[in-house]
Amino acid sequence: MEGSPRFFSDKLNIQVKTGHEVLELDPPGQRIKVRRMADNSHWWEPYEQLALTTGASPITPPFPGIQAAGIHTANSIQSATAIRALMEEQKPKKAVVVGGGYIGLEMAEALLMQGLEVALVEMADEVMGTLDPDMGQMVSQGLKDGGVALHTGETVKRFAEANGKVTAVVTDKGEIPADLVVLGLGVKPNSELVNDSHIELGVKGAIRVNERMQTNVPGIWAAGDCAETFHLVSRRPVYVALATVAAKTGRVAGLNIGGEYATFPGVVGTAITKFQEMEIARTGLQESEIRALGWEYASQVVESATKVSYYPDVAPLKLKILAEKKSGRFLGAQIVGGKDAAKRIDTMAVCLHARFTVDQMLHLDLSYAPPYASVWEPLHIAVRKIQGKL
Amino acid sequence: MEGSPRFFSDKLNIQVKTGHEVLELDPPGQRIKVRRMADNSHWWEPYEQLALTTGASPITPPFPGIQAAGIHTANSIQSATAIRALMEEQKPKKAVVVGGGYIGLEMAEALLMQGLEVALVEMADEVMGTLDPDMGQMVSQGLKDGGVALHTGETVKRFAEANGKVTAVVTDKGEIPADLVVLGLGVKPNSELVNDSHIELGVKGAIRVNERMQTNVPGIWAAGDCAETFHLVSRRPVYVALATVAAKTGRVAGLNIGGEYATFPGVVGTAITKFQEMEIARTGLQESEIRALGWEYASQVVESATKVSYYPDVAPLKLKILAEKKSGRFLGAQIVGGKDAAKRIDTMAVCLHARFTVDQMLHLDLSYAPPYASVWEPLHIAVRKIQGKL
């Protein structure tokens, strides 16, 4: 089976050892301490090159009651299987999703589709904290319109339980009944293993790497969700636990370990998701990030549409763009809209890679035909309007 | 009514004179000769600044029989109204579309939707000459699958008629019965008016302009489908009669005439269309254009998909990219695919504006989530593969 240890050994000449835990790194000795879980045996395994690709784990704050049955994260095939099993065996009616980010929205959508009543608790005033609040507000509204009982500005305090099973999420404002709780509170890098080594950690405890995915210790590499990356707009290190980054950095580390020369220059902060018919995307820096850098900026929101107004299935598209004052440099964009809105974010991501000013974006030769767009793309309109503010 | 002469005069202080024909330009005298069609009166009208925005006209070769009733172009509200009237009054059963470009494909789709039998005649071996033949072949196949009787490699010789009405399109290979013929053979700039002036013409007889949309004659400007533009990839003048260019150049000319300073740097050759569920897009240079420039290039075709393979409504996406040898500069891209394929062309158009090499495109931070894309976008895969050929 593709992906099985046998597949790796037969087809790729890679020995995959499942059921083995790494307990300790010994970089000076170029060896790692391994435990075989089946028989609890230990030994030191030597290496010439070591790739740390330990991933990330969901954040599970020490809320009282968090160990109760019926409380799950959604970060692996195992967790998805566990939620599915619970749904089939216990037929829960009321689900509470904790956290209004990508995982929270996707789980809320999936649980609604399964016929559950769904509440979502988010500490901030709006869901989707990777958008500015004015754009996040649209997403909050979309959740409510889509049937989610939304509890924003509300903080989880503990979980109530009966007979070991969760019965409610208790917040600073009240109690929300729950047969099933899904936690979507973000992830943290799995970097505990390097704690006693001299491998340097960076943002949010992720393993610090250079463009080639080398750590500060010779012969040790890191890639994927356990590693830090670099933000090409802020020019600062950043932690981004997304599949796009993991796939690229894993490939770069592998090429380098194999003797080639490859680099991963960094990210511009692109992400995309959806909730029912609502499409959501962002790239670059959001307002809070720009303020933290101390940069002066202007913003522009336009309410436009995915295609010409007379075309079937035209949907609204709200676009926000941000640009630096004086330089005019484009800094970021956020999209909330209907069908066919969000993938336009890629166009703006490339503008960030190119370090374009908004002046350079005014006449971008973007495609137009009535089924796809208006003659002036929403981006053109936003750029025209922001020019007067810079 | 918005768009009426009264609207322009009341709301915008612009005097619009419909039913007036310009017969002659007199640049040294800064005046134009005008004829009022209602009473055939003539006079010289003075100007300080003159904007030529005469548009383009469909190419109608002097085929014998082309004046027969039932033969139409599709370039204006008037021509659309005429085709609609013919369909309602005469209930045609057999339509022949001449020309396999954007207009030809869109008319074939529309006529099939109206229940007609549709044949399409194209002189070249494949439709969509703005794609390379290997990509055009997919479009040809899509037309056939969609119910069009396709006649490629076939040249129209004349139209047969009876009682003044078209009855068939006669080609070098045979006769195709027709109650209705639509011509989609491209357009030519309406630049006849400047023939006796000293205004310089350029590619395909379009009016030559600089970045500010000034002609070579002081005080005379041109914009839209009558004007030449500049191709940012080939660095050569080019004639592109598309709405995107017309809207942008019209705005630039207007700003300049009004005393501001605006420029239109040029196009990268982006265009998009569809036929039924098949989406089609292109940007940059195609192989024949690169060969004409004498540049060495490599090409790469990848067969990918619009989203992850397990997601509902995933559709095939075939992407072709072209890059210059030695420099590695990205030169162009073509997409043929299903739903959600074609608008990705904008991402590649921005790469052309940025004058990226394919190396610079390998790690573009493009958006990924299962409803929208795979972790590796088709563009990433194509770039990875073409790198080995440069």
PDB file of C-alpha atoms in Angstrom, chain A residues 244 247-249 251-252 255 261-266 353, chain B residues 321 328 330 351 356-366 375-388:
ATOM      1  CA  THR A 244       2.068  24.426   1.618  1.00  0.00           C
ATOM      2  CA  ALA A 247       5.662  20.339   1.500  1.00  0.00           C
ATOM      3  CA  LYS A 248       8.111  22.908   0.164  1.00  0.00           C
ATOM      4  CA  THR A 249      10.510  22.917   3.117  1.00  0.00           C
ATOM      5  CA  ARG A 251      11.511  18.930  -0.357  1.00  0.00           C
ATOM      6  CA  VAL A 252      14.229  21.559   0.085  1.00  0.00           C
ATOM      7  CA  LEU A 255      17.386  17.873  -1.788  1.00  0.00           C
ATOM      8  CA  TYR A 261      21.661  22.867  -3.352  1.00  0.00           C
ATOM      9  CA  ALA A 262      18.141  24.115  -2.731  1.00  0.00           C
ATOM     10  CA  THR A 263      16.710  27.061  -0.821  1.00  0.00           C
ATOM     11  CA  PHE A 264      13.309  28.056   0.500  1.00  0.00           C
ATOM     12  CA  PRO A 265      13.177  31.869   0.513  1.00  0.00           C
ATOM     13  CA  GLY A 266      10.069  32.149   2.698  1.00  0.00           C
ATOM     14  CA  HIS A 353       6.722  38.150  -3.937  1.00  0.00           C
TER      15      HIS A 353
ATOM     16  CA  ILE B 321       4.337  26.841 -19.543  1.00  0.00           C
ATOM     17  CA  GLY B 328      15.251  30.821 -17.324  1.00  0.00           C
ATOM     18  CA  PHE B 330       9.150  32.716 -17.725  1.00  0.00           C
ATOM     19  CA  CYS B 351       4.766  36.570 -12.869  1.00  0.00           C
ATOM     20  CA  PHE B 356      10.297  36.321 -12.977  1.00  0.00           C
ATOM     21  CA  THR B 357      12.531  33.421 -13.890  1.00  0.00           C
ATOM     22  CA  VAL B 358      11.013  30.011 -13.297  1.00  0.00           C
ATOM     23  CA  ASP B 359      13.416  29.621 -10.345  1.00  0.00           C
ATOM     24  CA  GLN B 360      11.671  32.571  -8.710  1.00  0.00           C
ATOM     25  CA  MET B 361       8.313  30.852  -9.195  1.00  0.00           C
ATOM     26  CA  LEU B 362       9.206  27.506  -7.628  1.00  0.00           C
ATOM     27  CA  HIS B 363       8.203  28.510  -4.106  1.00  0.00           C
ATOM     28  CA  LEU B 364       5.444  31.034  -4.739  1.00  0.00           C
ATOM     29  CA  ASP B 365       3.223  31.079  -1.656  1.00  0.00           C
ATOM     30  CA  LEU B 366      -0.001  30.140  -3.454  1.00  0.00           C
ATOM     31  CA  VAL B 375      -0.624  21.425  -1.905  1.00  0.00           C
ATOM     32  CA  TRP B 376       1.451  21.782  -5.077  1.00  0.00           C
ATOM     33  CA  GLU B 377      -0.332  24.004  -7.556  1.00  0.00           C
ATOM     34  CA  PRO B 378      -0.144  22.888 -11.209  1.00  0.00           C
ATOM     35  CA  LEU B 379       2.174  25.877 -11.714  1.00  0.00           C
ATOM     36  CA  HIS B 380       4.618  24.577  -9.088  1.00  0.00           C
ATOM     37  CA  ILE B 381       4.683  21.160 -10.740  1.00  0.00           C
ATOM     38  CA  ALA B 382       5.235  22.626 -14.210  1.00  0.00           C
ATOM     39  CA  VAL B 383       8.023  24.867 -12.930  1.00  0.00           C
ATOM     40  CA  ARG B 384       9.764  21.968 -11.186  1.00  0.00           C
ATOM     41  CA  LYS B 385       9.676  19.955 -14.392  1.00  0.00           C
ATOM     42  CA  ILE B 386      10.797  22.695 -16.769  1.00  0.00           C
ATOM     43  CA  GLN B 387      13.831  23.540 -14.638  1.00  0.00           C
ATOM     44  CA  GLY B 388      15.585  20.412 -15.904  1.00  0.00           C
TER      45      GLY B 388
END
